[in-house]
Amino acid sequence: MDIEFNGGYMLKNKVALVTGSSSGIGLAIAKQLALQGARVMMNGLEADDIGKEIARQLAEESGAECHYCCADLSSAAGVDLLIDHCIEQYGTVDILINNAGIQFVSPVTDFPRAQWDAIIAVNLNAAFHCTQRVLPLMERNGWGRLIHISSVHGMVASVNKSAYCAAKHGLIGFSKVVALETADKGITSNCICPGWTDTPLLNDQVKVFAQQNNQTLEEATRGLVHSKAPYPDLIDPAAIGALAVYLCSDMAKAMTGTALPIDGAWTAH
């Protein structure tokens, strides 16, 4: 059911830029924002024709204006390409969802330097570059919402995930600093920290877990989830999208500098 307030959609005509939104959590957030009337700029690494088709389908489903920009956010140049494209299309950025992320698993002693650098670049540096570019626009408008998709691994650690944990912990620290610097400017900065979520990124880990333990995918999913969290199921990405919508609403204008876990009690241990 679409949430309506005061007879209309709560984010009508707001411009939302969602990085890494061609699938998974990013796509779920883009969908929920679009359903609330936001004009959405989507982003991914898919070729333009594929990405534009994803945006077209979302626009048809939501009735909102949606566009797509292929941009590699591992470099500042890629970030500038994306931000410039969004401003050219919509004129501003009201909502920034820093969601783009990659993963690689290895013990610290064997962790390839190139993989470390890539994860830090996409998962942390891109959030800084995007935020730095859009903050002046939000300050000019006197309103802005920054939501950084961290992870339960921004709050706790797991073996073999040194780069991912470092980036996600860093994202929470970065978000808090931005919150302190913008609290009196109508801007909020918050992190969402998902646990095991039903996404392509996790599905790859499930396949590896299944092979290592000679299990079916269903058994591996259940085993992987229960290895960390008491909640028995994967988290629906739509639930993360709904939380993002709330954080974007005026009802959450006093919520800033927070890191909100949606993790099946993983961090309750």
Short mmCIF file of C-alpha atoms in Angstrom, two decimals:
data_model
loop_
_atom_site.label_atom_id
_atom_site.label_comp_id
_atom_site.label_asym_id
_atom_site.label_seq_id
_atom_site.Cartn_x
_atom_site.Cartn_y
_atom_site.Cartn_z
CA MET A 1 0.00 0.00 0.00
CA ASP A 2 1.34 3.43 -0.91
CA ILE A 3 1.70 5.78 2.07
CA GLU A 4 -0.04 9.10 1.63
CA PHE A 5 0.02 12.16 3.87
CA ASN A 6 -2.17 15.23 3.66
CA GLY A 7 -3.84 13.84 0.58
CA GLY A 8 -0.64 13.53 -1.44
CA TYR A 9 2.67 11.77 -1.74
CA MET A 10 5.18 12.90 0.87
CA LEU A 11 8.14 13.25 -1.53
CA LYS A 12 6.31 14.72 -4.51
CA ASN A 13 8.75 16.47 -6.88
CA LYS A 14 11.79 15.88 -4.66
CA VAL A 15 14.84 14.82 -6.65
CA ALA A 16 16.41 11.61 -5.39
CA LEU A 17 19.77 10.28 -6.57
CA VAL A 18 20.30 6.62 -5.66
CA THR A 19 23.73 5.16 -6.40
CA GLY A 20 23.99 1.47 -7.26
CA SER A 21 20.26 1.28 -7.90
CA SER A 22 19.94 -1.11 -10.82
CA SER A 23 19.32 -4.06 -8.47
CA GLY A 24 19.11 -5.15 -4.85
CA ILE A 25 18.74 -2.66 -2.00
CA GLY A 26 19.36 0.34 -4.26
CA LEU A 27 16.57 -0.62 -6.63
CA ALA A 28 14.20 -1.28 -3.71
CA ILE A 29 14.93 2.17 -2.28
CA ALA A 30 14.55 3.83 -5.68
CA LYS A 31 11.17 2.13 -6.06
CA GLN A 32 9.87 3.25 -2.66
CA LEU A 33 11.02 6.83 -3.25
CA ALA A 34 9.40 6.86 -6.69
CA LEU A 35 6.15 5.52 -5.24
CA GLN A 36 6.17 8.53 -2.93
CA GLY A 37 6.41 10.91 -5.88
CA ALA A 38 10.16 11.55 -5.98
CA ARG A 39 11.87 12.06 -9.31
CA VAL A 40 14.62 9.47 -9.31
CA MET A 41 18.05 9.34 -10.90
CA MET A 42 19.19 5.73 -10.97
CA ASN A 43 22.76 4.55 -11.37
CA GLY A 44 24.68 1.39 -12.12
CA LEU A 45 27.31 -0.16 -14.34
CA GLU A 46 24.87 -1.63 -16.85
CA ALA A 47 25.03 -0.29 -20.40
CA ASP A 48 22.76 2.68 -21.06
CA ASP A 49 20.14 0.69 -22.94
CA ILE A 50 19.79 -1.84 -20.11
CA GLY A 51 19.80 0.81 -17.38
CA LYS A 52 17.33 3.01 -19.18
CA GLU A 53 14.98 0.06 -19.53
CA ILE A 54 15.15 -0.53 -15.76
CA ALA A 55 14.34 3.16 -15.21
CA ARG A 56 11.51 3.02 -17.75
CA GLN A 57 9.95 0.06 -15.97
CA LEU A 58 10.16 1.84 -12.63
CA ALA A 59 8.61 4.98 -14.09
CA GLU A 60 5.77 2.92 -15.55
CA GLU A 61 5.18 1.13 -12.26
CA SER A 62 5.37 4.21 -10.03
CA GLY A 63 4.11 7.01 -12.24
CA ALA A 64 7.21 9.02 -11.28
CA GLU A 65 9.90 10.45 -13.55
CA CYS A 66 12.93 8.13 -13.52
CA HIS A 67 16.20 8.31 -15.41
CA TYR A 68 19.43 6.31 -15.44
CA CYS A 69 23.11 7.17 -15.65
CA CYS A 70 25.86 4.61 -16.17
CA ALA A 71 28.79 5.79 -14.05
CA ASP A 72 31.69 4.00 -12.37
CA LEU A 73 31.88 5.53 -8.89
CA SER A 74 35.30 4.10 -8.10
CA SER A 75 36.75 7.44 -9.23
CA ALA A 76 35.91 11.06 -8.52
CA ALA A 77 35.50 11.56 -12.27
CA GLY A 78 32.76 8.93 -12.33
CA VAL A 79 31.01 10.64 -9.43
CA ASP A 80 31.18 14.00 -11.20
CA LEU A 81 29.70 12.43 -14.32
CA LEU A 82 26.75 11.13 -12.32
CA ILE A 83 26.13 14.33 -10.34
CA ASP A 84 26.43 16.50 -13.44
CA HIS A 85 23.96 14.27 -15.27
CA CYS A 86 21.46 14.49 -12.42
CA ILE A 87 21.73 18.28 -12.21
CA GLU A 88 21.40 18.58 -15.98
CA GLN A 89 18.26 16.43 -15.89
CA TYR A 90 16.56 17.76 -12.75
CA GLY A 91 18.36 20.95 -11.73
CA THR A 92 19.18 19.87 -8.18
CA VAL A 93 19.55 16.98 -5.72
CA ASP A 94 17.28 16.88 -2.67
CA ILE A 95 17.90 13.30 -1.57
CA LEU A 96 21.15 11.37 -1.90
CA ILE A 97 21.23 7.64 -1.19
CA ASN A 98 24.84 6.45 -1.04
CA ASN A 99 24.24 2.78 -1.73
CA ALA A 100 26.83 1.63 -4.29
CA GLY A 101 28.99 -1.14 -2.91
CA ILE A 102 31.14 -4.13 -3.77
CA GLN A 103 32.48 -7.04 -1.75
CA PHE A 104 35.54 -9.30 -1.64
CA VAL A 105 36.34 -11.90 1.03
CA SER A 106 39.83 -12.91 2.09
CA PRO A 107 42.05 -13.11 5.19
CA VAL A 108 44.02 -9.91 5.81
CA THR A 109 47.34 -11.60 5.07
CA ASP A 110 46.15 -12.64 1.61
CA PHE A 111 43.90 -9.68 0.80
CA PRO A 112 44.84 -8.33 -2.65
CA ARG A 113 45.78 -4.66 -2.47
CA ALA A 114 43.83 -3.90 -5.62
CA GLN A 115 40.67 -5.37 -4.09
CA TRP A 116 41.15 -3.37 -0.90
CA ASP A 117 41.55 -0.16 -2.88
CA ALA A 118 38.49 -0.93 -5.02
CA ILE A 119 36.24 -1.60 -2.02
CA ILE A 120 37.34 1.57 -0.21
CA ALA A 121 36.90 3.56 -3.43
CA VAL A 122 33.34 2.39 -4.15
CA ASN A 123 31.99 1.80 -0.63
CA LEU A 124 33.48 4.83 1.12
CA ASN A 125 35.22 7.33 -1.15
CA ALA A 126 32.25 7.55 -3.53
CA ALA A 127 29.97 8.48 -0.63
CA PHE A 128 32.32 11.33 0.31
CA HIS A 129 32.60 12.60 -3.26
CA CYS A 130 28.83 12.44 -3.85
CA THR A 131 28.04 14.11 -0.55
CA GLN A 132 30.56 16.88 -1.09
CA ARG A 133 29.01 17.66 -4.48
CA VAL A 134 25.37 17.75 -3.36
CA LEU A 135 25.69 19.51 0.00
CA PRO A 136 25.90 23.02 -1.50
CA LEU A 137 22.69 22.33 -3.43
CA MET A 138 20.91 21.16 -0.27
CA GLU A 139 22.19 24.12 1.72
CA ARG A 140 20.94 26.48 -0.98
CA ASN A 141 17.50 24.84 -0.85
CA GLY A 142 17.42 24.69 2.95
CA TRP A 143 16.41 21.03 2.80
CA GLY A 144 18.23 17.79 2.17
CA ARG A 145 18.35 14.12 3.06
CA LEU A 146 21.55 12.08 3.04
CA ILE A 147 21.15 8.35 3.62
CA HIS A 148 24.24 6.18 3.58
CA ILE A 149 23.69 2.45 3.25
CA SER A 150 26.23 1.08 5.66
CA SER A 151 25.79 -2.46 6.97
CA VAL A 152 25.66 -4.50 10.12
CA HIS A 153 29.37 -4.75 9.28
CA GLY A 154 29.59 -1.04 9.98
CA MET A 155 28.81 -1.91 13.62
CA VAL A 156 30.41 -5.32 14.13
CA ALA A 157 33.05 -7.35 12.31
CA SER A 158 33.31 -10.71 10.58
CA VAL A 159 36.41 -12.63 9.57
CA ASN A 160 37.73 -12.20 6.03
CA LYS A 161 35.84 -8.93 5.48
CA SER A 162 38.48 -6.40 6.50
CA ALA A 163 38.00 -3.95 3.63
CA TYR A 164 34.22 -4.13 3.69
CA CYS A 165 34.09 -3.63 7.47
CA ALA A 166 36.60 -0.78 7.31
CA ALA A 167 34.57 1.00 4.62
CA LYS A 168 31.22 0.48 6.34
CA HIS A 169 32.54 1.56 9.75
CA GLY A 170 34.05 4.59 8.04
CA LEU A 171 30.73 5.42 6.40
CA ILE A 172 29.02 5.66 9.79
CA GLY A 173 31.75 7.96 11.12
CA PHE A 174 31.56 10.11 8.01
CA SER A 175 27.77 10.35 8.27
CA LYS A 176 27.98 11.53 11.88
CA VAL A 177 30.41 14.31 10.99
CA VAL A 178 28.13 15.50 8.18
CA ALA A 179 25.18 15.43 10.60
CA LEU A 180 27.03 17.68 13.04
CA GLU A 181 27.99 20.10 10.28
CA THR A 182 24.49 20.37 8.78
CA ALA A 183 22.08 19.96 11.70
CA ASP A 184 20.99 23.60 11.58
CA LYS A 185 20.59 23.72 7.79
CA GLY A 186 17.49 21.57 7.24
CA ILE A 187 19.67 18.62 6.23
CA THR A 188 19.86 15.21 7.86
CA SER A 189 22.55 12.56 7.51
CA ASN A 190 21.83 9.00 8.62
CA CYS A 191 23.01 5.45 8.02
CA ILE A 192 20.93 2.34 7.49
CA CYS A 193 22.72 -0.85 8.51
CA PRO A 194 21.13 -3.95 6.94
CA GLY A 195 21.89 -7.50 7.96
CA TRP A 196 21.33 -10.53 5.73
CA THR A 197 19.25 -9.11 2.89
CA ASP A 198 17.82 -10.86 -0.16
CA THR A 199 20.11 -9.32 -2.79
CA PRO A 200 22.33 -10.53 -5.65
CA LEU A 201 25.41 -9.66 -3.56
CA LEU A 202 24.32 -12.03 -0.80
CA ASN A 203 23.20 -14.70 -3.25
CA ASP A 204 26.80 -14.99 -4.43
CA GLN A 205 27.92 -15.61 -0.84
CA VAL A 206 25.19 -18.22 -0.38
CA LYS A 207 26.41 -20.13 -3.42
CA VAL A 208 29.96 -20.22 -2.04
CA PHE A 209 28.68 -21.28 1.40
CA ALA A 210 26.62 -24.06 -0.20
CA GLN A 211 29.60 -25.39 -2.15
CA GLN A 212 31.90 -25.27 0.87
CA ASN A 213 29.41 -27.14 3.06
CA ASN A 214 27.90 -29.44 0.40
CA GLN A 215 24.43 -28.00 0.98
CA THR A 216 21.47 -26.95 -1.11
CA LEU A 217 20.95 -23.21 -1.60
CA GLU A 218 18.02 -23.29 0.83
CA GLU A 219 20.10 -25.04 3.49
CA ALA A 220 23.00 -22.69 2.90
CA THR A 221 20.78 -19.61 3.19
CA ARG A 222 19.34 -20.82 6.46
CA GLY A 223 22.76 -21.77 7.78
CA LEU A 224 24.35 -18.48 6.78
CA VAL A 225 21.56 -16.43 8.36
CA HIS A 226 21.59 -18.38 11.61
CA SER A 227 25.37 -18.13 11.84
CA LYS A 228 24.91 -14.48 12.84
CA ALA A 229 21.29 -13.53 13.54
CA PRO A 230 18.40 -15.21 15.39
CA TYR A 231 15.85 -13.86 12.89
CA PRO A 232 15.30 -16.85 10.57
CA ASP A 233 14.72 -15.17 7.21
CA LEU A 234 16.44 -12.88 4.78
CA ILE A 235 15.40 -9.23 5.04
CA ASP A 236 13.12 -7.96 2.28
CA PRO A 237 14.86 -5.05 0.48
CA ALA A 238 11.48 -3.28 0.37
CA ALA A 239 11.66 -2.93 4.16
CA ILE A 240 14.92 -1.01 3.80
CA GLY A 241 13.27 1.14 1.14
CA ALA A 242 10.40 1.91 3.51
CA LEU A 243 12.86 2.95 6.22
CA ALA A 244 14.59 5.24 3.73
CA VAL A 245 11.25 6.85 2.88
CA TYR A 246 10.63 7.58 6.55
CA LEU A 247 14.10 9.12 6.96
CA CYS A 248 13.36 11.35 3.97
CA SER A 249 10.07 12.56 5.42
CA ASP A 250 9.62 15.71 7.49
CA MET A 251 8.58 13.46 10.38
CA ALA A 252 12.25 12.44 10.63
CA LYS A 253 13.71 15.95 10.45
CA ALA A 254 15.13 15.63 13.99
CA MET A 255 16.75 12.28 13.20
CA THR A 256 20.31 12.92 12.13
CA GLY A 257 23.63 11.31 12.94
CA THR A 258 22.01 7.94 13.56
CA ALA A 259 23.01 4.45 12.44
CA LEU A 260 19.89 2.29 12.27
CA PRO A 261 20.32 -1.50 12.14
CA ILE A 262 17.71 -3.60 10.37
CA ASP A 263 19.48 -6.86 11.04
CA GLY A 264 17.28 -9.51 12.69
CA ALA A 265 18.90 -8.86 16.10
CA TRP A 266 22.41 -9.57 14.80
CA THR A 267 23.86 -6.62 16.76
CA ALA A 268 21.74 -7.41 19.84
CA HIS A 269 24.31 -10.01 20.90
#
